[in-house]
Structure formats: structure tokens, C-alpha cells
XYZ file of C-alpha atoms in Angstrom:
701
model
C 0.000 0.000 0.000
C 1.418 3.458 -0.836
C 2.718 5.315 2.192
C 0.593 8.399 1.542
C -2.546 6.303 1.782
C -1.979 5.261 5.389
C -4.418 6.456 8.017
C -3.205 9.566 9.853
C -6.223 10.089 12.058
C -5.596 10.873 15.707
C -3.787 13.496 17.798
C -0.053 13.948 17.301
C 2.639 16.386 18.409
C 3.790 18.966 15.848
C 6.426 21.693 16.306
C 6.097 25.344 15.340
C 5.995 25.786 11.564
C 6.775 28.815 9.408
C 5.926 30.379 6.066
C 7.038 33.354 4.053
C 5.257 36.685 4.550
C 5.239 39.977 2.655
C 6.757 43.187 4.057
C 5.491 46.544 2.785
C 8.442 48.998 3.268
C 6.429 51.821 1.703
C 4.074 51.659 4.688
C 6.813 52.601 7.171
C 5.584 55.253 9.612
C 8.557 57.122 11.076
C 6.451 58.868 13.728
C 5.124 55.605 15.185
C 8.103 53.428 14.092
C 5.692 50.962 12.460
C 5.474 49.005 9.223
C 2.717 46.828 7.713
C 2.981 43.180 6.655
C 0.721 40.690 4.915
C 1.595 37.702 7.039
C -0.520 35.071 5.278
C -2.693 34.424 2.245
C -3.177 30.750 3.072
C -1.857 29.576 -0.279
C -1.267 25.898 -0.887
C 2.333 24.837 -0.586
C 4.008 21.531 -1.295
C 5.886 19.778 1.466
C 7.638 16.428 1.745
C 7.055 13.780 4.401
C 10.311 11.876 4.883
C 8.727 9.514 7.358
C 6.179 8.273 4.846
C 8.405 8.910 1.816
C 5.793 10.994 -0.001
C 5.000 14.617 -0.855
C 1.815 16.317 0.231
C 0.127 19.717 0.022
C -0.712 21.981 2.945
C -3.349 24.710 2.864
C -4.116 27.245 5.601
C -7.811 28.148 5.814
C -7.783 31.931 6.325
C -11.144 32.746 7.889
C -12.083 34.243 11.263
C -13.430 30.835 12.333
C -10.234 28.966 11.423
C -7.524 31.379 12.592
C -7.137 31.756 16.349
C -6.248 35.470 16.776
C -6.044 35.294 20.575
C -2.324 36.142 20.633
C -2.867 39.142 18.350
C -5.753 40.327 20.531
C -3.611 39.958 23.655
C -0.691 41.812 22.066
C 1.683 38.868 22.577
C 2.695 38.214 18.955
C 6.348 39.212 19.073
C 8.559 40.185 16.153
C 11.793 38.190 16.323
C 15.198 37.991 14.704
C 15.202 34.855 12.538
C 12.628 32.791 14.548
C 14.976 32.846 17.606
C 12.321 31.873 20.117
C 15.069 30.726 22.470
C 17.350 33.736 21.971
C 16.220 35.672 25.025
C 14.861 39.199 25.033
C 17.734 40.395 22.824
C 16.138 38.553 19.878
C 12.887 40.601 20.207
C 12.942 43.476 17.718
C 9.287 44.500 17.862
C 5.663 43.620 18.583
C 2.628 43.105 16.381
C 0.448 46.013 17.450
C -2.644 44.843 15.585
C -3.745 41.963 13.376
C -6.769 41.152 11.254
C -8.273 38.506 8.960
C -10.196 39.761 5.923
C -10.697 38.715 2.303
C -8.547 35.600 2.746
C -5.524 37.559 4.025
C -3.866 38.069 7.374
C -2.528 41.576 7.914
C -0.680 43.176 10.799
C 0.999 46.414 11.818
C 4.418 45.876 13.416
C 5.857 48.328 15.910
C 9.660 48.149 15.918
C 11.859 48.516 18.976
C 13.424 51.896 19.742
C 16.461 50.453 21.538
C 19.656 52.201 20.426
C 21.206 48.966 19.151
C 18.171 48.538 16.853
C 18.668 51.835 14.999
C 20.625 50.230 12.151
C 18.063 47.425 11.667
C 15.154 49.901 11.648
C 16.979 52.060 9.107
C 17.499 49.032 6.825
C 13.809 48.075 7.114
C 12.782 51.626 6.264
C 15.114 51.644 3.257
C 13.817 48.316 2.035
C 17.175 46.558 2.537
C 15.754 44.162 5.141
C 12.508 42.920 3.602
C 12.452 39.147 4.062
C 9.668 38.245 6.526
C 8.418 34.896 7.811
C 5.772 33.910 10.360
C 5.578 30.944 12.701
C 2.355 29.109 13.432
C 0.970 26.050 15.159
C -1.810 23.823 13.815
C -4.455 22.375 16.132
C -6.557 20.548 13.529
C -5.933 19.177 10.014
C -8.604 17.841 7.643
C -6.940 15.325 5.331
C -8.180 14.454 1.867
C -6.664 11.438 0.155
C -5.196 11.908 -3.269
C -7.890 9.670 -4.782
C -10.594 11.727 -3.033
C -9.535 15.060 -4.540
C -11.527 16.540 -7.376
C -8.834 18.845 -8.807
C -6.790 16.038 -10.390
C -3.748 16.501 -8.106
C -2.373 13.131 -7.055
C -1.186 14.262 -3.612
C -2.891 14.195 -0.220
C -4.170 17.600 0.932
C -3.745 18.745 4.548
C -6.173 21.623 5.233
C -5.408 23.480 8.479
C -8.950 24.275 9.651
C -7.875 25.412 13.130
C -4.491 27.095 13.588
C -2.838 29.948 15.486
C -0.095 32.451 14.446
C 2.679 32.542 17.066
C 5.324 35.062 15.934
C 6.603 37.138 13.013
C 10.319 37.210 12.145
C 12.688 39.210 9.989
C 14.990 36.713 8.282
C 17.892 36.726 5.838
C 16.047 34.387 3.496
C 12.295 33.840 3.995
C 11.073 30.353 4.710
C 10.536 28.576 1.404
C 7.289 26.668 1.666
C 8.391 24.307 -1.088
C 11.349 23.268 1.026
C 9.309 22.310 4.049
C 9.863 18.762 5.281
C 8.563 16.254 7.714
C 11.494 14.801 9.618
C 12.581 11.219 9.805
C 11.901 9.435 13.097
C 15.502 10.061 14.184
C 15.285 13.776 13.541
C 11.912 13.964 15.191
C 13.140 12.239 18.305
C 15.766 14.920 18.840
C 13.237 17.751 18.715
C 10.866 19.053 21.332
C 7.518 17.398 21.728
C 5.759 20.222 19.934
C 2.051 20.971 20.302
C -0.916 18.622 19.946
C -2.565 18.580 16.521
C -5.679 16.591 15.620
C -5.661 14.818 12.257
C -9.129 13.944 10.867
C -10.117 12.383 7.564
C -12.336 14.467 5.325
C -15.441 12.791 3.946
C -14.387 10.483 1.113
C -16.304 10.252 -2.140
C -15.089 6.662 -2.643
C -14.431 5.022 0.742
C -11.145 3.178 0.615
C -10.365 -0.243 1.873
C -9.193 -0.786 5.435
C -5.726 0.601 6.097
C -3.165 0.181 8.850
C -2.109 2.966 11.180
C 1.317 4.591 11.070
C 3.080 6.722 13.681
C 2.999 10.483 13.070
C 6.400 12.190 12.967
C 7.121 15.775 13.875
C 7.007 18.426 11.141
C 9.758 21.025 10.752
C 11.042 23.584 8.273
C 14.547 22.094 8.128
C 15.840 19.222 5.994
C 15.280 15.610 7.061
C 17.815 12.915 7.834
C 20.504 11.776 5.418
C 19.530 9.556 2.493
C 20.973 6.416 4.087
C 19.313 6.903 7.484
C 16.010 7.891 5.832
C 16.064 4.785 3.692
C 16.844 2.657 6.718
C 14.003 4.261 8.671
C 11.574 3.646 5.796
C 12.609 -0.001 5.448
C 12.383 -0.456 9.197
C 8.856 0.950 9.257
C 7.802 -1.317 6.430
C 9.363 -4.279 8.194
C 7.434 -3.415 11.363
C 4.213 -3.184 9.357
C 4.859 -6.576 7.783
C 5.442 -8.066 11.208
C 2.311 -6.592 12.724
C 0.265 -7.591 9.675
C 1.178 -11.239 10.295
C 0.319 -10.865 13.951
C -3.094 -9.373 13.291
C -4.207 -11.167 10.109
C -5.870 -13.964 12.052
C -7.955 -11.599 14.123
C -10.230 -10.384 11.366
C -10.950 -7.075 9.716
C -11.823 -5.321 12.972
C -8.820 -5.266 15.296
C -9.403 -5.847 18.948
C -7.937 -3.751 21.761
C -5.267 -6.411 22.312
C -4.344 -6.414 18.635
C -4.043 -2.617 18.597
C -1.787 -2.744 21.649
C 0.411 -5.266 19.844
C 0.587 -2.968 16.825
C 1.573 -0.022 18.984
C 4.226 -2.063 20.792
C 5.673 -3.375 17.531
C 5.745 0.125 16.059
C 7.534 1.507 19.141
C 9.988 -1.426 19.058
C 10.756 -0.690 15.409
C 11.337 2.992 16.141
C 13.617 2.204 19.113
C 15.650 -0.291 17.113
C 15.972 2.083 14.183
C 17.122 4.914 16.461
C 19.636 2.645 18.245
C 21.156 1.384 15.000
C 21.277 4.839 13.426
C 23.095 6.380 16.433
C 25.801 3.710 16.209
C 26.170 3.924 12.421
C 24.704 0.484 11.715
C 21.344 1.596 10.336
C 21.469 -1.085 7.595
C 21.033 -3.814 10.262
C 17.781 -2.413 11.671
C 15.464 -4.086 9.136
C 16.830 -7.563 9.822
C 16.534 -7.069 13.588
C 12.909 -5.927 13.282
C 11.852 -8.762 10.961
C 13.554 -11.335 13.180
C 11.482 -10.156 16.155
C 14.506 -9.228 18.261
C 13.906 -7.167 21.396
C 15.586 -3.817 21.986
C 17.934 -5.381 24.575
C 18.934 -8.102 22.128
C 19.603 -5.492 19.448
C 21.679 -3.412 21.878
C 23.899 -6.425 22.629
C 24.236 -7.226 18.936
C 25.205 -3.649 18.135
C 27.914 -3.716 20.821
C 29.278 -6.956 19.378
C 29.343 -5.397 15.889
C 31.198 -2.320 17.139
C 33.738 -4.505 18.956
C 34.278 -6.520 15.780
C 34.909 -3.324 13.793
C 37.334 -2.034 16.396
C 39.320 -5.243 16.311
C 39.426 -5.212 12.522
C 40.723 -1.636 12.345
C 43.110 -1.903 15.293
C 41.510 0.850 17.327
C 38.314 2.303 18.683
C 36.362 4.070 15.956
C 33.180 4.929 17.764
C 34.561 8.056 19.407
C 32.202 10.948 19.845
C 33.643 14.394 20.556
C 31.215 16.942 21.860
C 31.892 20.619 22.419
C 30.122 21.841 25.507
C 29.952 25.190 27.132
C 32.083 25.565 30.242
C 29.800 26.754 33.028
C 32.723 28.407 34.829
C 33.799 30.314 31.727
C 30.201 31.342 31.070
C 29.890 32.694 34.617
C 33.120 34.685 34.229
C 31.859 36.217 30.982
C 28.626 37.229 32.710
C 30.510 38.843 35.611
C 32.752 40.676 33.149
C 29.705 41.984 31.252
C 28.113 43.231 34.480
C 31.280 45.039 35.634
C 31.829 46.647 32.222
C 28.187 47.753 32.185
C 28.562 49.374 35.610
C 31.506 51.347 34.267
C 30.025 52.126 30.841
C 26.244 51.811 30.523
C 26.596 51.904 26.732
C 28.024 48.379 26.760
C 25.896 45.385 25.770
C 24.390 43.346 28.601
C 23.107 39.842 27.814
C 20.940 37.622 30.010
C 24.139 36.010 31.270
C 25.497 39.328 32.545
C 22.137 40.699 33.675
C 21.985 38.236 36.578
C 25.009 39.986 38.161
C 23.859 43.551 37.527
C 23.346 45.553 40.709
C 25.626 43.309 42.770
C 28.649 44.774 44.529
C 32.122 43.418 43.844
C 32.107 41.520 47.141
C 28.672 40.026 46.422
C 29.877 38.911 43.001
C 33.019 37.455 44.553
C 31.092 35.540 47.208
C 28.735 33.989 44.665
C 31.642 33.153 42.374
C 33.656 31.446 45.125
C 30.663 29.476 46.371
C 30.056 28.219 42.821
C 33.671 26.948 42.860
C 33.014 25.076 46.135
C 34.820 27.594 48.350
C 33.135 27.988 51.738
C 32.781 31.746 52.367
C 30.760 31.483 55.580
C 32.309 33.531 58.354
C 34.680 35.426 56.049
C 34.970 39.127 56.796
C 35.083 41.638 53.936
C 38.892 41.857 53.762
C 39.317 38.082 53.836
C 36.705 37.703 51.106
C 38.499 40.295 48.944
C 41.799 38.464 49.448
C 40.256 35.141 48.419
C 38.727 36.756 45.338
C 42.025 38.174 44.169
C 44.043 35.016 44.792
C 41.663 32.258 43.646
C 43.005 30.282 40.691
C 40.827 27.717 38.974
C 43.672 26.769 36.631
C 46.050 25.669 39.392
C 48.738 27.238 41.495
C 50.819 28.331 38.522
C 47.922 29.962 36.704
C 46.659 33.517 36.793
C 43.937 34.259 39.307
C 40.463 34.292 37.805
C 39.575 37.768 39.037
C 42.951 39.143 37.997
C 42.286 37.964 34.453
C 38.697 39.184 34.602
C 39.649 42.679 35.731
C 42.435 42.730 33.143
C 39.811 42.103 30.441
C 37.633 44.854 31.891
C 40.585 47.239 32.080
C 41.622 46.492 28.486
C 38.106 47.129 27.194
C 37.830 50.380 29.114
C 41.357 51.394 28.131
C 40.579 50.739 24.486
C 37.337 52.721 24.726
C 39.100 55.719 26.313
C 41.858 55.435 23.719
C 39.277 55.502 20.927
C 37.358 58.394 22.479
C 40.512 60.559 22.379
C 41.630 60.539 18.731
C 44.872 62.312 17.940
C 45.086 64.837 15.131
C 48.247 63.234 13.774
C 46.307 60.425 12.085
C 44.734 63.009 9.751
C 47.940 63.752 7.864
C 50.674 61.276 8.980
C 51.038 57.830 7.390
C 50.356 54.582 9.262
C 53.231 52.210 8.497
C 53.076 48.402 8.775
C 53.642 47.051 12.277
C 57.248 46.568 13.346
C 58.186 42.891 13.918
C 60.603 43.742 16.779
C 62.482 46.561 18.505
C 65.396 46.651 16.054
C 66.100 49.664 13.866
C 63.996 49.723 10.729
C 65.287 51.212 7.471
C 62.806 53.049 5.313
C 64.082 53.354 1.752
C 62.894 56.402 -0.159
C 63.025 55.858 -3.884
C 63.573 58.739 -6.218
C 61.412 59.267 -9.248
C 61.742 56.910 -12.201
C 64.243 57.967 -14.857
C 62.853 59.881 -17.810
C 61.635 57.846 -20.767
C 63.789 58.193 -23.894
C 62.644 58.088 -27.480
C 63.192 54.751 -29.180
C 63.779 54.921 -32.935
C 62.710 52.220 -35.351
C 64.878 49.136 -34.753
C 66.408 51.040 -31.790
C 67.256 49.601 -28.394
C 65.679 50.389 -25.045
C 68.273 51.928 -22.732
C 68.675 51.081 -19.056
C 67.930 53.634 -16.377
C 68.662 53.616 -12.639
C 66.960 54.751 -9.468
C 68.742 56.423 -6.602
C 67.418 56.279 -3.062
C 67.840 57.499 0.463
C 67.141 55.758 3.773
C 65.781 56.767 7.204
C 66.011 54.551 10.272
C 63.972 54.396 13.483
C 62.850 51.856 16.080
C 59.783 51.149 18.221
C 60.067 52.259 21.846
C 58.137 51.054 24.886
C 56.203 53.336 27.232
C 54.272 52.266 30.333
C 52.982 52.727 33.896
C 51.416 50.558 36.575
C 47.735 50.758 37.566
C 46.816 49.268 40.994
C 43.554 47.682 42.116
C 43.723 47.283 45.873
C 41.712 45.175 48.288
C 40.396 48.422 49.734
C 38.978 49.408 46.340
C 37.152 46.071 46.114
C 35.805 46.288 49.670
C 34.681 49.878 49.047
C 33.213 48.827 45.673
C 35.191 51.695 44.140
C 34.941 50.831 40.471
C 34.688 54.481 39.489
C 38.158 55.233 40.835
C 39.570 52.232 38.977
C 37.734 53.273 35.823
C 38.951 56.851 35.983
C 42.537 55.677 36.364
C 42.277 53.229 33.451
C 40.510 55.787 31.258
C 43.156 58.368 32.092
C 45.840 56.015 30.845
C 43.877 55.491 27.630
C 43.836 59.233 27.002
C 47.482 59.505 28.069
C 48.513 56.864 25.525
C 46.831 58.779 22.720
C 48.455 62.054 23.805
C 51.845 60.325 23.883
C 51.372 59.232 20.291
C 50.344 62.761 19.368
C 53.432 64.296 21.011
C 55.757 61.755 19.406
C 54.492 62.506 15.908
C 54.443 66.296 16.262
C 57.902 66.239 17.813
C 59.115 65.355 14.329
C 57.962 68.808 13.194
C 58.953 70.887 16.214
C 62.332 69.241 16.941
C 63.506 69.752 13.357
C 65.984 66.890 13.676
C 68.429 65.981 10.927
C 67.477 63.456 8.265
C 69.794 60.832 6.827
C 71.208 63.346 4.319
C 72.632 65.434 7.173
C 70.276 68.366 6.791
C 67.594 69.495 9.229
C 64.039 68.521 8.289
C 63.221 72.191 7.575
C 65.929 74.464 6.169
C 66.348 77.177 3.563
C 69.331 75.630 1.772
C 68.853 74.878 -1.906
C 68.242 71.232 -2.749
C 71.254 71.291 -5.046
C 73.421 71.473 -1.924
C 73.961 68.381 0.217
C 71.365 68.344 2.972
C 69.457 71.238 1.377
C 65.676 71.007 1.546
C 64.377 74.488 0.619
C 61.179 73.959 2.634
C 61.487 76.697 5.267
C 60.142 80.224 4.756
C 62.231 83.225 5.697
C 61.203 84.902 8.946
C 59.493 88.274 8.863
C 56.105 89.799 8.232
C 55.740 87.903 4.986
C 55.759 84.548 6.800
C 52.610 85.226 8.808
C 49.629 82.992 8.062
C 47.907 84.714 5.144
C 46.900 83.981 1.568
C 50.160 85.308 0.110
C 52.364 83.175 2.400
C 50.259 80.122 1.547
C 50.963 80.812 -2.116
C 54.688 80.938 -1.349
C 54.544 77.606 0.477
C 52.507 75.955 -2.265
C 54.977 77.131 -4.921
C 57.945 75.850 -2.909
C 56.364 72.389 -2.643
C 55.525 72.280 -6.362
C 59.147 73.052 -7.241
C 60.603 70.232 -5.155
C 62.665 67.753 -7.194
C 63.249 64.022 -6.927
C 66.615 62.339 -6.391
C 67.322 62.603 -10.099
C 66.076 66.195 -10.349
C 62.761 65.095 -11.806
C 59.706 67.336 -11.284
C 57.314 65.951 -8.627
C 54.582 68.652 -8.703
C 53.658 68.135 -5.039
C 50.597 70.018 -3.778
C 49.806 70.635 -0.094
C 46.620 69.085 1.326
C 46.799 69.958 5.042
C 47.358 73.234 6.901
C 48.760 72.364 10.354
C 48.513 75.204 12.879
C 48.740 75.810 16.648
C 45.600 76.721 18.577
C 46.568 80.424 18.386
C 46.095 80.394 14.603
C 42.905 78.331 14.516
C 40.586 81.237 13.605
C 42.856 82.466 10.837
C 43.265 78.964 9.428
C 39.529 78.365 9.204
C 38.917 81.781 7.665
C 41.492 81.102 4.945
C 40.008 77.687 4.137
C 36.319 78.517 4.521
C 34.042 77.954 1.534
C 31.938 80.906 2.707
C 34.558 83.422 1.500
C 33.085 85.762 -1.159
C 35.722 87.935 -2.944
C 34.987 91.536 -3.849
C 36.767 91.105 -7.157
C 37.747 88.072 -9.191
C 41.422 88.515 -8.390
C 40.656 87.971 -4.710
C 39.404 84.390 -5.213
C 40.939 82.173 -2.550
C 41.848 78.816 -4.078
C 42.762 77.404 -0.652
C 39.083 77.330 0.376
C 37.172 74.065 0.577
C 36.172 73.315 -2.986
C 39.047 75.303 -4.443
C 41.548 73.841 -6.866
C 44.200 73.602 -4.128
C 41.941 73.260 -1.095
C 43.540 72.829 2.316
C 42.181 70.934 5.324
C 42.975 72.688 8.613
C 44.517 70.570 11.404
C 44.615 72.365 14.771
C 47.019 70.945 17.360
C 47.622 72.688 20.754
C 50.894 70.756 21.202
C 52.443 73.111 18.641
C 51.748 76.210 20.764
C 54.469 75.289 23.259
C 57.077 75.409 20.490
C 55.680 78.445 18.642
C 52.338 80.194 18.585
C 53.010 81.648 15.106
C 54.665 78.816 13.158
C 52.511 76.826 10.750
C 53.066 73.904 8.401
C 51.894 72.483 5.081
C 51.744 68.718 4.466
C 51.013 66.709 1.346
C 48.915 63.567 1.095
C 50.971 60.549 2.111
C 49.815 58.778 -1.023
C 51.632 61.433 -3.113
C 54.876 61.567 -1.125
C 56.068 60.383 2.302
C 56.017 62.880 5.170
C 55.949 61.489 8.738
C 55.071 57.853 9.412
C 54.186 56.026 12.649
C 53.850 52.389 13.610
C 53.173 49.947 16.456
C 54.798 46.708 17.509
C 53.224 43.743 15.759
C 50.494 42.266 17.955
C 50.309 45.323 20.234
C 48.429 47.977 18.323
C 47.607 50.650 20.838
C 47.893 50.381 24.642
C 47.498 46.997 26.353
C 47.210 45.935 29.980
C 48.757 42.944 31.737
C 47.990 41.894 35.310
C 49.557 40.109 38.233
C 48.830 39.646 41.901
C 50.863 42.342 43.598
C 53.441 41.735 46.306
C 54.454 45.316 46.988
C 50.789 46.305 46.974
C 47.928 44.473 48.697
C 45.882 43.719 45.608
C 46.361 43.540 41.854
C 48.875 45.393 39.713
C 48.053 46.225 36.105
C 50.832 47.270 33.764
C 49.774 49.587 30.947
C 52.166 49.402 27.995
C 52.423 51.140 24.622
C 54.928 50.206 21.900
C 55.066 53.079 19.412
C 57.395 54.990 17.087
C 57.242 57.910 14.627
C 59.776 59.354 12.171
C 59.986 62.054 9.509
C 60.758 60.181 6.294
C 60.890 62.784 3.491
C 61.151 66.555 3.490
C 59.528 67.083 0.097
C 55.972 66.713 1.376
C 56.441 69.184 4.267
C 56.796 72.994 4.463
C 57.240 75.264 7.485
C 56.743 78.974 7.971
C 57.994 80.526 11.246
C 55.224 83.142 11.143
C 55.475 86.741 12.320
């Protein structure tokens, strides 16, 4: 008998199912933060039942009598991220504010979350970038029409959901494809949750069929079924069980008794258990023989063990090794504590359900709970003793780092990095970031001159060789650092703010150090490899001559005419082989005292009285300049200003970090000189002027 003709009547457990829905981005209401969706039209979709090895069609009846709108009416239909019903509250991105059934369609208005972290998702929905929508639903009652009972000529059974309930609406990367829906194999179904009860009833048949046997109902999911081999084995096993039960019941007549039905149920369960046992141990091909032979589950278990032992002996080792990756409860707890501490310091940080359980707890309360979870008896400990135990406890052994030392080091590094990021230096605007240095040795930076001029090649002539001259600058990464303490007193007093302020101060200090190191290349005016100072007035035809320093006097003050002089000097710079480079300045670097003048000279709001007064240094001009204001320069000179070219055109000043230590980092240890923890803040950094041609200085007046 074909599998799709078996009787499915009865109540079975089905999981949550899903279908594609239609988002209407044009309906987005910015004032209410809402958007409309058509979440169902009830169209027929084709699915595949792996358990019974047959396709079928499913149809949702979309009428007020068939669709249970209780969850919509109660306002409990949530809008989720990718059907993550188990993802916690972080997976909720909205709520269905209203829902309705009319004209064979289900419609709803979705109100999206206004949490700050949702701003990007809402913007993408509004723009129509995120538009894939799916809805999950549960079915309480199916009416089934056999293929031979259908009047539309389709040779597939039809499952009509005459009583069903929408559960949730989800934004997804790819909407659920109804054509890809499956019914799982028994093995896949066994691993899933029990689902929700669904009643299967047979619709009135036009031609009543002959008596049929009953099959077990598997769970229905939206994911793929088992592998081809396991599915085939499951199908054969089911058929074998049916054959067995048919022999057992044939003598009892057309109407089965209660005892016969119990035997059928027991045989079916035995077949499923045997199939599952054989599949788990990779001997699914043996299941059919075991079932037909009438073996019990215990007998099959012993036979499977014997087969595995035989395989091991044949291969010279144990093959049935299962490696499972599990989440370490201790590590999970530490991550939650870290999240809670970071959130206390910076409320902008993300707080998951794991970290939320520790929010509001003091450091000592966190420490006590942590130690008790590690089987440390904290009863009777005073506050100082508890703080000492917190700081010294090592779960990794005596030679490991204490858990709280590592935890606070992670917190300090995150806060240090945040403070470092919140204090950007102006040097990054115009200086060049070089590749990380592999070590602390001197690095040589080779500056190539321009390529030799191309020469005319006559017919049948030869191409002539040219050469490239170069220069070299050397520098090395240096280490800077200080120690940050976290004392027992700070933990007892729950003084995280003091610890945070100290760590944040070091983050800002690291950025200022980088700033000073880079700008020192301009203000120190050290000699380059050619023997000349970075800025000098000597002609480039002379050894060490750079011709990139304006003469002092009134004419060197920051004004349009002096900018013209500086621009001309940079354009006239030559390469190592006296080739024209045509360098143009891009940045105007000034001390704070010249900020107003710099912005006036580069403002695009400047309107000349006559055409000859057009300022080409304004934003949008042919030689526009970007002002860079740096107060560090004021200490050296409140009148001096600089021009710098783009680093892509010619090298100016470059900076770099040690490989693997980009920016400041913190290391921790249990202190001996101090009663607590010591955190060492370290920065490995270097900067060096590489080429004079892209720089120009005016002393100002």
C-alpha cells in the first residue's frame, strides 16, 4: 500500500511551523516606528514527508473561524530575529500592534523597537534593505483528503489546516521557502521538542477506501530531514514493522481488537527504538533484519555492541569516538561577571541575560557567589578576607593567573581601548600609518627617487637602461608604560569608578603620547639621513638642502600670500634625479593660536569683492587645504605653521606599532608590593619624519 494512503487520524505532536510573509516597506511610519505586513494568504504549498516517503500539500484556511487570533488580541505576537524563540529578550525586535483577517488575508501592523542597538536594523527596514519576513504558526486541527478523493486532479494528499494559530513574526535573511518544508525522519523527530498537539481527521471520502493500517505520526519542521541512508533505513524499518504486525493481526479479522491494537503499537515503538539505536551507532542497515527477526531492543543493543567490537578489532583501534563541544559553566559565569562590571563602568556596553543576573551586585557580592560556585566555603569570612580570596583564587592551578585578575584585566583592556578611541589624535589626519614593526630593532625606510625619464626609441632602436637612486631613514619602536593598581580596599569599598577613571586616564594619556611623538618630528627639526635638518632654507642642489622653510618676517605670517609661497615651494621640489614631482599641499597644520585664521582662509563661505581675490585654498578650491589644529604646537611656537602633502603622493611622517600590540594593552599580576592587583599599561610606538619634500614650514610673524 502506498505510504501516503496510510491512516493519519488521531492526535499527534507537531512543532512550530513557518511560512514566508510579505513586508510593505512603503508603509513605514517614522512617527510611530511601524510598518505593515501581509503575514498570510493561506496559499497551498508543497511539502515532503520523509517519514512516509511521499510529498503532500498543505493549505491554511484563512477565515475568522479557522484562525485563532487570541495572541494578536492579547498583544503577545512578538517580532523576532530569525525565529529565535530561544534567543532571550535580545532577539525581540518589535511587537505586532494589531492583526486582522479579511478577504482571505492576514494583515498586521508591526511596531519596531526603539532600543539604540536597533537603529541600524530599523533604518534598513525603512530603506527596504531588510525585507524578508516569515511567520511561525501552530496547527491544532488538520482535515486530510486522500489523493484519490480530490476533485482537482492533483495526485497528492491535501492537509487543510482548519484550526491554527499564528505565534510570531520574524525578519529573516532568506524567507522560509514553503516548497522546502519537510517532515522529519523518526531520528530527527526524536531529537526535537515534543511540539504541540494537533488533531488529524479524515475528510469525507467520495469513494471510501479499503481498510488501512495505522502509522506513527512524525514531527514536522522547516529544516531538511535525515541523510539519504538513514532515511532509507528508517523507511525499510517501518515497512518491516508493518509486515510483522500484519502477520500478527491477520488472524484476528478485519476489525482489530484492543489487544491487537496494543500489539501494533508495541511493535511500532519497538521498530522505532531499534531504528534509532542502529542509526546512532552507524549500523542503520542492520535495523530491518533485527525488526523482521522479532529481536527485542535489549537483544539489538547487545548485537550492536558486538558489531562495534568486531569493527574495532578489525581496524586496530576504537572508531566509535564521539567528541562533543560543551559550554564551560565556569567560563560562562566569568563572561557574565565581566559583562556586568563593564556595564557598571560604561552603561553603553551590551548586557546579555548572562550578565544581567550579576547587575546591581557589589564586587564583594559577586566574589562571594563566584567562590561558592567553585566550592569555596565563604561562611564567616569578613570583607577583607573575602576580597583576598577573590584576588588570589586560581581555577587553573597554582601556577595559573587568578580568575579575578584575568577578569579585571579584560575589563581594564576594554575600558582602556574605549578611552583610547574616544581621544583621537590629530596626527592620524595627515601622517602615514606604516606596517607594524616585527621587533624593537632599527627599521630602514628606503625612499626611492622618481623613475628615470623615458627616452625616445627609434625604429629598430634599443631600449636603454635607467637607474633609481634612493635614500634611507632609520627608526625603532620604543616602549612606554605605567602601573595601575587595584587594591583590596577598592574592592571592599566597591570603588569601580576610581579604577575606571585611572584606566581611562591612561587610555587618554597613551593617545596624547602618540600625538606628542608625531608632532615632535615637526617641532624638533631633527636631521634626516642626508645630514640636513628637516626644515631648512638651503637649496636642494646642496647636500642636505631642503628648501622647505620660509624666511622669517612679516611675509611669513599665516595669510593667503604666504600660503601661495609655500605651495609654490612644494611644487618646485625635485626628486633624487632632479625630476619634477609637482607636489601640492593638502593639510594646513597650525597651533591653537592660529585656529581662527586657518579656518577663515580655508572657509568655503569666502566671497571675494573682485575676481582677483578668489581664494583657491578654500574648501572646494583647486588647491583646497584641510585645517589641522594641534595645541601641542603652541608650546614650540604660537606663530609657526606647516603644510603637508597627502601621504599617497609623497612620504612625510610615518608612525607604527609593535606587531600584535596595536595601541595600549594591559597585563595583570597579583601584587606583592601592593595588597591587591597590579596592572601594567604598555604602549609600543614609534614615529619618524621620512621625506622633506611633502612638508613645508613657515615661522610666522
